[in-house]
Amino acid sequence: MSGVLVVGSQWGDEGKGKIIDAYAKQSAMVVRFQGGPNAGHTLVVDGKKTVLHLIPSGILHPNVQNVIASGVVIDPVSILKEIQGLKDTGLLTMAKQLHLSDSCTLILPFHKAIDAARESGAGKNKIGTTGKGVGPAYEDRSSRRALILRDLFAPNFKEKLQFVLEEKNALLKYVYKTDVFSEQKIYDEMMPIAEELASYRCADTSLLIHKSLNSGKEILFEGAQGTLLDIIHGTYPFVTSSNTVAGSCFTGCGIGPGSLKKVIGITKAYNTRVGEGPFPTEDHGEIGEYLRKVGNEFGSTTGRARRCGWLDLVALRFAIRVNGITNLALMKLDCLSDLEKIKVCTHYELDGMNIQDLPSSYEELQRVQPIYEELSGWQEDIRKARSLRDLPIRARDFVSYISQNVGRPVEMISVGPGREESLWVEH
Ligand code: IMP
């Protein structure tokens, strides 16, 4: 029981990278278990910004082993770019810092082309994907046509590629009326990349993680995206293609549920969403604009402006339920400073009914009216606060209000982007 799992409790972009970085310091291993390069974690250390998409945030600590477990989809081109960047900045110096599961699903160029073609032809049914090919790659895994990392090193890689490409090219040419791919070109691009990735291969990351768990070492499991983007439990169909809830950690890594001692739900002090889909507390006016500006709410993967609005406690209670969240980390509290009034959505109304729980249909979620509690804001700069006592009383009241409403302790509060701009709450 030495695992700590960090999950996003909203629609992603909650600021998971920062808390993962803080926990990574005391962990022997940091593990990514789902999603792919659609994720983007921004970390600021000594004023220097590092954006990670696939590589676990533990890479900023030289003694941490970083594992990309089998549930992740890997784009060889983009992971190599990330590896190169980390090598250039001196953060990745030894092969033992990074382990890529041989069973990871590969994202190949045609997956990105299919992702783009689908989105461009979808009209009002567009999902607003990150365009990284994540969905089409997961589809191939489910239909048992995916190529996996191990295949890149197999003598019959080209043969397997040819088999898969035949169907993809037909789809691209006849359904999406777009360019097809040459198997030789993909092969020629992939072979030098395979050579570079070879030293990070791991035949069985489940075994590697088990050994570490059995030795009592602390392991941090790093969720990507957020609860409401889960393929099954999220606001389907406006979701990503993987399970983003806590259970995904077990299937993605190949470990059992008894391995975790804590599930931390990372929660931004307000809500954001990027891409299409329902968002009950979205503010199209001044507040939405204000939060986007102070919170610098632009995607770290795509640069897209994020939709912004007040904190939604109905959605947070849902996230606590489906993930088994034990503790909360409250991010970007400093972005609410200066506001005279802060609103928090406590429940919804739908067709005259009071709704306490998140409706499971996205059509209903699109129609709900958020009902707010208005709390007093604070005007003090809180970025230098390092303990609860340093916070103005109204900021403390805001934190207690959330914690009491959802019934979970807040164990960490982030008051700025920097590593040191955090405060830990003793319970
Ligand atoms: P996909 O994962 O690229 O297929 O995109 C599906 C949906 O999930 C879109 O609305 C994306 O904007 C959203 N999404 C995917 N990854 C992230 C993330 O890391 N943060 C926030 N939204 C994401």
Short mmCIF file of C-alpha atoms and ligand atoms in Angstrom, two decimals:
data_model
loop_
_atom_site.label_atom_id
_atom_site.label_comp_id
_atom_site.label_asym_id
_atom_site.label_seq_id
_atom_site.Cartn_x
_atom_site.Cartn_y
_atom_site.Cartn_z
CA MET A 1 0.00 0.00 0.00
CA SER A 2 2.58 2.55 -0.96
CA GLY A 3 0.94 4.00 -4.04
CA VAL A 4 -0.41 7.52 -4.34
CA LEU A 5 -2.67 8.21 -7.29
CA VAL A 6 -3.23 11.68 -8.64
CA VAL A 7 -6.29 12.25 -10.85
CA GLY A 8 -7.85 15.34 -12.40
CA SER A 9 -11.30 15.93 -10.91
CA GLN A 10 -12.55 18.25 -13.69
CA TRP A 11 -12.01 18.40 -17.50
CA GLY A 12 -8.23 18.23 -17.34
CA ASP A 13 -5.76 21.11 -17.01
CA GLU A 14 -6.26 21.22 -13.24
CA GLY A 15 -2.55 21.74 -12.62
CA LYS A 16 -1.68 18.10 -11.98
CA GLY A 17 1.92 18.56 -13.12
CA LYS A 18 2.76 20.77 -10.19
CA ILE A 19 1.48 18.46 -7.46
CA ILE A 20 2.94 15.43 -9.21
CA ASP A 21 6.27 17.23 -9.19
CA ALA A 22 5.90 17.89 -5.45
CA TYR A 23 5.08 14.25 -4.69
CA ALA A 24 7.67 12.92 -7.10
CA LYS A 25 10.41 14.24 -4.83
CA GLN A 26 9.53 11.65 -2.20
CA SER A 27 8.71 8.84 -4.64
CA ALA A 28 10.97 6.18 -6.08
CA MET A 29 8.88 5.91 -9.21
CA VAL A 30 6.36 8.00 -11.17
CA VAL A 31 4.05 6.14 -13.54
CA ARG A 32 1.84 7.30 -16.44
CA PHE A 33 -0.86 4.73 -17.16
CA GLN A 34 -3.35 6.14 -19.71
CA GLY A 35 -3.75 8.76 -22.41
CA GLY A 36 -0.96 9.92 -24.65
CA PRO A 37 0.53 13.10 -26.08
CA ASN A 38 -2.90 14.78 -25.76
CA ALA A 39 -1.83 15.54 -22.18
CA GLY A 40 0.30 18.51 -21.28
CA HIS A 41 1.78 19.18 -17.89
CA THR A 42 3.48 22.50 -17.32
CA LEU A 43 6.05 22.71 -14.56
CA VAL A 44 7.86 25.82 -13.43
CA VAL A 45 11.09 25.30 -11.52
CA ASP A 46 13.32 28.27 -10.68
CA GLY A 47 11.32 30.30 -13.17
CA LYS A 48 12.10 27.80 -15.96
CA LYS A 49 9.11 26.28 -17.71
CA THR A 50 9.06 22.62 -18.81
CA VAL A 51 6.08 21.22 -20.71
CA LEU A 52 5.71 17.46 -20.67
CA HIS A 53 3.27 15.51 -22.79
CA LEU A 54 4.14 11.86 -22.39
CA ILE A 55 7.06 11.65 -20.03
CA PRO A 56 6.09 11.53 -16.34
CA SER A 57 6.74 14.65 -14.32
CA GLY A 58 9.17 12.74 -12.07
CA ILE A 59 11.80 13.38 -14.73
CA LEU A 60 12.62 16.66 -12.99
CA HIS A 61 14.06 14.64 -10.09
CA PRO A 62 17.20 12.73 -11.10
CA ASN A 63 16.70 9.78 -8.73
CA VAL A 64 13.16 9.00 -9.76
CA GLN A 65 12.37 6.17 -12.17
CA ASN A 66 9.74 7.24 -14.69
CA VAL A 67 7.53 4.60 -16.20
CA ILE A 68 5.19 4.78 -19.17
CA ALA A 69 2.97 1.79 -18.54
CA SER A 70 1.12 -0.35 -21.06
CA GLY A 71 -2.15 1.61 -21.04
CA VAL A 72 -0.51 4.65 -22.66
CA VAL A 73 -0.50 5.44 -26.39
CA ILE A 74 2.90 6.63 -27.63
CA ASP A 75 3.72 8.70 -30.67
CA PRO A 76 7.34 7.70 -31.42
CA VAL A 77 8.05 11.01 -33.15
CA SER A 78 6.80 13.20 -30.33
CA ILE A 79 8.25 11.13 -27.49
CA LEU A 80 11.64 11.22 -29.12
CA LYS A 81 11.36 15.01 -29.41
CA GLU A 82 10.49 15.18 -25.72
CA ILE A 83 13.40 12.90 -24.81
CA GLN A 84 15.75 15.02 -26.89
CA GLY A 85 14.56 18.21 -25.18
CA LEU A 86 15.06 16.69 -21.73
CA LYS A 87 18.53 15.47 -22.71
CA ASP A 88 19.43 18.94 -23.99
CA THR A 89 18.39 20.55 -20.72
CA GLY A 90 20.29 17.94 -18.73
CA LEU A 91 17.18 16.49 -17.08
CA LEU A 92 17.48 13.08 -18.73
CA THR A 93 20.99 11.76 -18.41
CA MET A 94 20.59 8.02 -17.77
CA ALA A 95 18.47 5.36 -19.48
CA LYS A 96 17.34 4.06 -16.09
CA GLN A 97 15.37 7.27 -15.52
CA LEU A 98 12.81 6.26 -18.14
CA HIS A 99 11.07 2.95 -18.91
CA LEU A 100 8.68 2.55 -21.83
CA SER A 101 6.41 -0.47 -21.79
CA ASP A 102 6.86 -2.70 -24.80
CA SER A 103 3.08 -3.08 -24.82
CA CYS A 104 2.28 0.60 -25.30
CA THR A 105 0.10 1.26 -28.33
CA LEU A 106 1.79 3.21 -31.12
CA ILE A 107 0.35 6.35 -32.64
CA LEU A 108 1.46 6.39 -36.26
CA PRO A 109 1.10 9.20 -38.83
CA PHE A 110 -2.14 7.80 -40.26
CA HIS A 111 -3.80 7.98 -36.82
CA LYS A 112 -3.23 11.72 -36.75
CA ALA A 113 -4.55 12.04 -40.31
CA ILE A 114 -7.71 10.12 -39.39
CA ASP A 115 -8.17 12.24 -36.25
CA ALA A 116 -7.92 15.43 -38.35
CA ALA A 117 -10.11 14.17 -41.18
CA ARG A 118 -12.87 13.07 -38.79
CA GLU A 119 -12.86 16.36 -36.95
CA SER A 120 -12.89 18.47 -40.08
CA GLY A 121 -15.87 16.58 -41.49
CA ALA A 122 -17.86 16.35 -38.26
CA GLY A 123 -19.53 19.77 -38.32
CA LYS A 124 -21.57 20.28 -35.17
CA ASN A 125 -20.60 16.79 -33.95
CA LYS A 126 -16.97 17.81 -33.68
CA ILE A 127 -15.30 16.75 -30.40
CA GLY A 128 -12.54 19.35 -30.52
CA THR A 129 -9.78 16.74 -30.11
CA THR A 130 -6.15 17.68 -29.62
CA GLY A 131 -5.45 16.21 -33.07
CA LYS A 132 -2.72 13.94 -31.71
CA GLY A 133 -4.21 10.72 -33.07
CA VAL A 134 -5.01 9.38 -29.61
CA GLY A 135 -8.58 8.24 -30.38
CA PRO A 136 -7.75 6.37 -33.61
CA ALA A 137 -4.81 4.63 -31.89
CA TYR A 138 -6.96 3.42 -28.98
CA GLU A 139 -9.58 2.25 -31.51
CA ASP A 140 -6.95 0.10 -33.18
CA ARG A 141 -5.97 -1.39 -29.84
CA SER A 142 -9.60 -2.36 -29.20
CA SER A 143 -9.99 -3.81 -32.65
CA ARG A 144 -6.69 -5.67 -32.16
CA ARG A 145 -5.06 -4.02 -35.14
CA ALA A 146 -2.74 -1.70 -33.29
CA LEU A 147 1.00 -1.90 -33.58
CA ILE A 148 2.69 -1.78 -30.20
CA LEU A 149 6.12 -0.58 -29.15
CA ARG A 150 7.53 -4.11 -29.28
CA ASP A 151 6.56 -4.33 -32.97
CA LEU A 152 8.91 -1.46 -33.83
CA PHE A 153 11.81 -3.80 -33.03
CA ALA A 154 10.40 -6.93 -34.62
CA PRO A 155 11.73 -8.25 -37.96
CA ASN A 156 8.17 -8.33 -39.32
CA PHE A 157 7.35 -4.67 -38.46
CA LYS A 158 7.03 -3.75 -42.11
CA GLU A 159 4.69 -6.65 -42.77
CA LYS A 160 2.46 -5.70 -39.86
CA LEU A 161 2.48 -2.08 -40.96
CA GLN A 162 1.46 -3.08 -44.45
CA PHE A 163 -1.50 -5.09 -43.13
CA VAL A 164 -2.78 -2.21 -40.98
CA LEU A 165 -2.10 0.46 -43.56
CA GLU A 166 -4.14 -1.24 -46.25
CA GLU A 167 -7.35 -0.61 -44.33
CA LYS A 168 -6.32 2.88 -43.17
CA ASN A 169 -5.44 4.02 -46.65
CA ALA A 170 -8.80 2.81 -47.95
CA LEU A 171 -10.51 4.80 -45.21
CA LEU A 172 -8.46 7.91 -45.91
CA LYS A 173 -8.86 7.69 -49.68
CA TYR A 174 -12.48 6.61 -50.11
CA VAL A 175 -14.24 7.87 -46.99
CA TYR A 176 -12.28 10.98 -46.03
CA LYS A 177 -11.04 11.76 -49.57
CA THR A 178 -7.61 12.67 -48.36
CA ASP A 179 -3.98 11.65 -48.90
CA VAL A 180 -2.81 8.11 -48.27
CA PHE A 181 0.42 6.96 -46.60
CA SER A 182 3.35 5.05 -48.00
CA GLU A 183 4.39 2.12 -45.86
CA GLN A 184 8.02 2.57 -46.92
CA LYS A 185 7.99 6.20 -45.82
CA ILE A 186 6.60 5.37 -42.38
CA TYR A 187 9.08 2.52 -42.07
CA ASP A 188 12.01 4.76 -42.99
CA GLU A 189 10.86 7.37 -40.49
CA MET A 190 10.34 4.87 -37.68
CA MET A 191 13.54 2.83 -37.88
CA PRO A 192 15.97 5.55 -36.72
CA ILE A 193 13.49 6.52 -34.00
CA ALA A 194 13.31 2.90 -32.83
CA GLU A 195 17.08 2.90 -32.50
CA GLU A 196 16.93 5.98 -30.25
CA LEU A 197 14.13 4.56 -28.12
CA ALA A 198 15.70 1.10 -27.70
CA SER A 199 17.55 1.90 -24.49
CA TYR A 200 14.31 2.90 -22.73
CA ARG A 201 12.36 -0.27 -23.57
CA CYS A 202 10.95 -2.38 -20.78
CA ALA A 203 9.43 -5.78 -21.55
CA ASP A 204 7.13 -5.80 -18.53
CA THR A 205 6.44 -2.55 -16.67
CA SER A 206 3.82 -4.30 -14.51
CA LEU A 207 6.60 -6.44 -13.03
CA LEU A 208 8.84 -3.41 -12.59
CA ILE A 209 6.09 -1.57 -10.70
CA HIS A 210 5.26 -4.64 -8.59
CA LYS A 211 8.85 -5.06 -7.51
CA SER A 212 8.99 -1.45 -6.45
CA LEU A 213 5.66 -1.69 -4.58
CA ASN A 214 6.77 -4.90 -2.84
CA SER A 215 9.94 -3.26 -1.62
CA GLY A 216 7.75 -0.67 0.17
CA LYS A 217 8.92 2.21 -1.97
CA GLU A 218 6.50 5.06 -2.57
CA ILE A 219 5.12 5.14 -6.09
CA LEU A 220 3.22 7.99 -7.65
CA PHE A 221 0.66 7.21 -10.34
CA GLU A 222 0.09 10.17 -12.61
CA GLY A 223 -3.35 10.45 -14.20
CA ALA A 224 -3.77 12.52 -17.34
CA GLN A 225 -6.79 14.53 -18.59
CA GLY A 226 -9.67 14.66 -16.09
CA THR A 227 -12.60 12.69 -14.72
CA LEU A 228 -15.22 14.35 -16.92
CA LEU A 229 -13.25 13.37 -20.02
CA ASP A 230 -13.41 9.65 -19.17
CA ILE A 231 -14.54 7.54 -22.13
CA ILE A 232 -17.19 5.76 -20.03
CA HIS A 233 -17.99 8.05 -17.11
CA GLY A 234 -17.34 11.46 -18.69
CA THR A 235 -19.59 13.75 -20.72
CA TYR A 236 -19.75 11.25 -23.58
CA PRO A 237 -19.30 11.67 -26.53
CA PHE A 238 -17.34 14.84 -25.70
CA VAL A 239 -14.57 12.93 -24.01
CA THR A 240 -11.14 11.50 -24.67
CA SER A 241 -10.60 7.87 -25.72
CA SER A 242 -9.19 6.41 -22.52
CA ASN A 243 -10.50 5.85 -19.02
CA THR A 244 -9.25 8.75 -16.98
CA VAL A 245 -10.78 7.70 -13.65
CA ALA A 246 -8.82 6.02 -10.86
CA GLY A 247 -9.71 2.47 -11.98
CA SER A 248 -7.68 3.05 -15.13
CA CYS A 249 -4.52 3.02 -13.03
CA PHE A 250 -4.98 -0.69 -12.30
CA THR A 251 -5.71 -1.77 -15.86
CA GLY A 252 -3.14 0.55 -17.42
CA CYS A 253 -0.35 -0.58 -15.10
CA GLY A 254 -1.30 -4.18 -14.40
CA ILE A 255 -1.58 -3.79 -10.62
CA GLY A 256 -4.36 -4.49 -8.14
CA PRO A 257 -6.59 -2.01 -6.26
CA GLY A 258 -4.88 -2.81 -2.95
CA SER A 259 -1.75 -1.01 -4.15
CA LEU A 260 -3.01 2.48 -3.34
CA LYS A 261 -3.03 4.27 -0.02
CA LYS A 262 -4.40 7.58 -1.28
CA VAL A 263 -6.25 9.06 -4.28
CA ILE A 264 -5.71 12.79 -4.65
CA GLY A 265 -8.24 14.72 -6.71
CA ILE A 266 -6.60 17.73 -8.29
CA THR A 267 -9.13 20.53 -8.43
CA LYS A 268 -8.73 24.00 -9.82
CA ALA A 269 -10.41 26.77 -7.79
CA TYR A 270 -12.60 27.41 -10.86
CA ASN A 271 -13.55 25.26 -13.84
CA THR A 272 -12.16 25.11 -17.36
CA ARG A 273 -12.74 22.99 -20.41
CA VAL A 274 -11.03 22.83 -23.78
CA GLY A 275 -12.86 21.44 -26.80
CA GLU A 276 -16.58 20.92 -27.25
CA GLY A 277 -19.20 19.57 -24.84
CA PRO A 278 -21.39 20.62 -21.92
CA PHE A 279 -20.00 22.88 -19.23
CA PRO A 280 -22.79 24.12 -16.91
CA THR A 281 -20.84 26.88 -15.15
CA GLU A 282 -19.14 28.26 -18.26
CA ASP A 283 -19.12 32.04 -18.24
CA HIS A 284 -19.26 33.71 -21.64
CA GLY A 285 -18.89 37.18 -20.19
CA GLU A 286 -16.51 39.18 -18.08
CA ILE A 287 -15.68 36.52 -15.48
CA GLY A 288 -14.84 33.88 -18.07
CA GLU A 289 -12.56 36.35 -19.81
CA TYR A 290 -11.01 37.42 -16.51
CA LEU A 291 -10.25 33.84 -15.40
CA ARG A 292 -8.73 33.01 -18.80
CA LYS A 293 -6.45 36.00 -18.48
CA VAL A 294 -5.32 35.65 -14.84
CA GLY A 295 -5.12 31.87 -15.08
CA ASN A 296 -3.38 31.97 -18.46
CA GLU A 297 -5.92 29.42 -19.61
CA PHE A 298 -4.48 28.41 -22.94
CA GLY A 299 -3.77 24.75 -23.73
CA SER A 300 -0.19 23.57 -23.22
CA THR A 301 -0.65 20.99 -25.99
CA THR A 302 -2.65 22.92 -28.60
CA GLY A 303 -2.49 26.56 -27.44
CA ARG A 304 -6.29 26.75 -27.65
CA ALA A 305 -8.11 29.20 -25.37
CA ARG A 306 -9.84 27.28 -22.58
CA ARG A 307 -13.47 27.90 -21.71
CA CYS A 308 -13.72 29.19 -18.13
CA GLY A 309 -16.32 29.48 -15.37
CA TRP A 310 -16.97 29.13 -11.65
CA LEU A 311 -16.18 26.02 -9.62
CA ASP A 312 -18.79 23.30 -9.98
CA LEU A 313 -19.27 21.28 -6.80
CA VAL A 314 -21.85 18.95 -8.40
CA ALA A 315 -19.15 17.81 -10.82
CA LEU A 316 -16.58 17.64 -8.03
CA ARG A 317 -18.81 15.42 -5.88
CA PHE A 318 -19.24 13.17 -8.92
CA ALA A 319 -15.46 12.99 -9.37
CA ILE A 320 -15.00 12.08 -5.71
CA ARG A 321 -17.51 9.27 -6.10
CA VAL A 322 -16.25 7.68 -9.33
CA ASN A 323 -12.58 7.92 -8.39
CA GLY A 324 -12.76 7.19 -4.67
CA ILE A 325 -10.89 10.44 -4.05
CA THR A 326 -9.60 10.58 -0.48
CA ASN A 327 -7.94 14.02 -0.49
CA LEU A 328 -8.07 17.16 -2.57
CA ALA A 329 -5.40 19.50 -3.85
CA LEU A 330 -6.78 22.94 -4.64
CA MET A 331 -4.95 24.65 -7.46
CA LYS A 332 -4.69 28.26 -8.66
CA LEU A 333 -6.31 29.79 -5.60
CA ASP A 334 -4.27 32.95 -6.27
CA CYS A 335 -6.23 33.48 -9.52
CA LEU A 336 -9.33 34.30 -7.46
CA SER A 337 -7.62 37.06 -5.45
CA ASP A 338 -8.99 40.55 -6.17
CA LEU A 339 -12.52 39.36 -6.90
CA GLU A 340 -15.10 40.98 -4.68
CA LYS A 341 -17.45 37.99 -4.88
CA ILE A 342 -16.66 34.40 -5.75
CA LYS A 343 -19.40 32.07 -6.88
CA VAL A 344 -19.51 28.32 -6.35
CA CYS A 345 -22.10 26.08 -7.99
CA THR A 346 -23.69 23.90 -5.29
CA HIS A 347 -26.45 22.21 -7.30
CA TYR A 348 -28.34 22.43 -10.57
CA GLU A 349 -31.92 22.96 -11.56
CA LEU A 350 -33.48 21.07 -14.41
CA ASP A 351 -37.13 21.39 -15.47
CA GLY A 352 -37.95 22.90 -12.09
CA MET A 353 -36.21 20.08 -10.17
CA ASN A 354 -33.31 20.50 -7.76
CA ILE A 355 -30.42 18.30 -8.95
CA GLN A 356 -27.62 17.36 -6.56
CA ASP A 357 -25.92 14.71 -8.71
CA LEU A 358 -24.37 15.03 -12.15
CA PRO A 359 -26.88 13.88 -14.81
CA SER A 360 -25.48 10.97 -16.79
CA SER A 361 -26.77 12.24 -20.14
CA TYR A 362 -24.84 15.03 -21.79
CA GLU A 363 -28.05 16.42 -23.28
CA GLU A 364 -29.42 16.90 -19.76
CA LEU A 365 -26.14 18.35 -18.58
CA GLN A 366 -26.38 20.84 -21.41
CA ARG A 367 -29.79 21.98 -20.16
CA VAL A 368 -29.14 22.31 -16.41
CA GLN A 369 -29.09 25.69 -14.70
CA PRO A 370 -26.24 26.04 -12.22
CA ILE A 371 -27.31 27.40 -8.82
CA TYR A 372 -24.62 29.35 -7.02
CA GLU A 373 -23.61 30.24 -3.50
CA GLU A 374 -21.86 33.61 -3.40
CA LEU A 375 -18.83 33.89 -1.13
CA SER A 376 -16.87 37.00 -0.23
CA GLY A 377 -13.55 37.36 -2.00
CA TRP A 378 -10.22 38.66 -0.70
CA GLN A 379 -8.03 41.37 -2.10
CA GLU A 380 -4.68 40.42 -0.59
CA ASP A 381 -1.88 38.89 -2.70
CA ILE A 382 -1.61 35.30 -1.45
CA ARG A 383 1.36 34.10 -3.52
CA LYS A 384 3.69 34.30 -0.56
CA ALA A 385 1.44 32.24 1.73
CA ARG A 386 3.16 29.05 2.87
CA SER A 387 0.71 27.87 5.53
CA LEU A 388 -3.03 28.15 6.09
CA ARG A 389 -2.36 30.84 8.70
CA ASP A 390 -0.80 33.05 6.01
CA LEU A 391 -4.03 33.11 4.03
CA PRO A 392 -6.60 35.88 4.52
CA ILE A 393 -9.61 34.66 6.46
CA ARG A 394 -11.88 34.82 3.40
CA ALA A 395 -9.53 32.64 1.38
CA ARG A 396 -9.49 30.15 4.26
CA ASP A 397 -13.29 30.29 4.38
CA PHE A 398 -13.41 29.53 0.66
CA VAL A 399 -11.20 26.45 1.13
CA SER A 400 -13.24 25.22 4.14
CA TYR A 401 -16.47 25.77 2.26
CA ILE A 402 -15.36 23.48 -0.57
CA SER A 403 -13.94 20.87 1.74
CA GLN A 404 -17.09 20.73 3.87
CA ASN A 405 -19.45 20.70 0.92
CA VAL A 406 -17.76 17.73 -0.74
CA GLY A 407 -16.65 15.98 2.45
CA ARG A 408 -12.95 15.65 1.69
CA PRO A 409 -9.89 17.31 3.24
CA VAL A 410 -7.82 19.72 1.17
CA GLU A 411 -4.22 18.68 1.70
CA MET A 412 -2.45 21.10 -0.59
CA ILE A 413 -3.23 24.57 -1.90
CA SER A 414 -1.40 26.08 -4.82
CA VAL A 415 -0.96 29.86 -4.75
CA GLY A 416 1.22 30.36 -7.84
CA PRO A 417 2.85 28.45 -10.67
CA GLY A 418 6.25 28.04 -8.98
CA ARG A 419 7.28 24.87 -7.17
CA GLU A 420 7.58 26.76 -3.86
CA GLU A 421 4.24 28.57 -4.22
CA SER A 422 2.29 25.88 -2.40
CA LEU A 423 1.03 25.29 1.07
CA TRP A 424 0.46 21.96 2.75
CA VAL A 425 -2.37 21.52 5.20
CA GLU A 426 -1.89 19.30 8.24
CA HIS A 427 -4.96 17.27 9.19
P1 IMP B 1 -8.41 13.76 -27.67
O1 IMP B 1 -8.01 13.19 -26.36
O2 IMP B 1 -7.30 14.47 -28.39
O3 IMP B 1 -9.11 12.76 -28.55
O4 IMP B 1 -9.52 14.92 -27.39
C1 IMP B 1 -10.81 14.62 -26.87
C2 IMP B 1 -11.26 15.71 -25.90
O5 IMP B 1 -10.45 15.66 -24.74
C3 IMP B 1 -11.12 17.14 -26.44
O6 IMP B 1 -12.17 17.93 -25.91
C4 IMP B 1 -9.80 17.61 -25.87
O7 IMP B 1 -9.73 18.99 -25.78
C5 IMP B 1 -9.83 16.94 -24.51
N1 IMP B 1 -8.50 16.67 -23.96
C6 IMP B 1 -7.65 15.69 -24.29
N2 IMP B 1 -6.53 15.76 -23.54
C7 IMP B 1 -6.69 16.78 -22.70
C8 IMP B 1 -5.88 17.33 -21.66
O8 IMP B 1 -4.80 16.85 -21.33
N3 IMP B 1 -6.40 18.41 -21.01
C9 IMP B 1 -7.62 18.93 -21.31
N4 IMP B 1 -8.41 18.45 -22.26
C10 IMP B 1 -7.95 17.38 -22.96
#
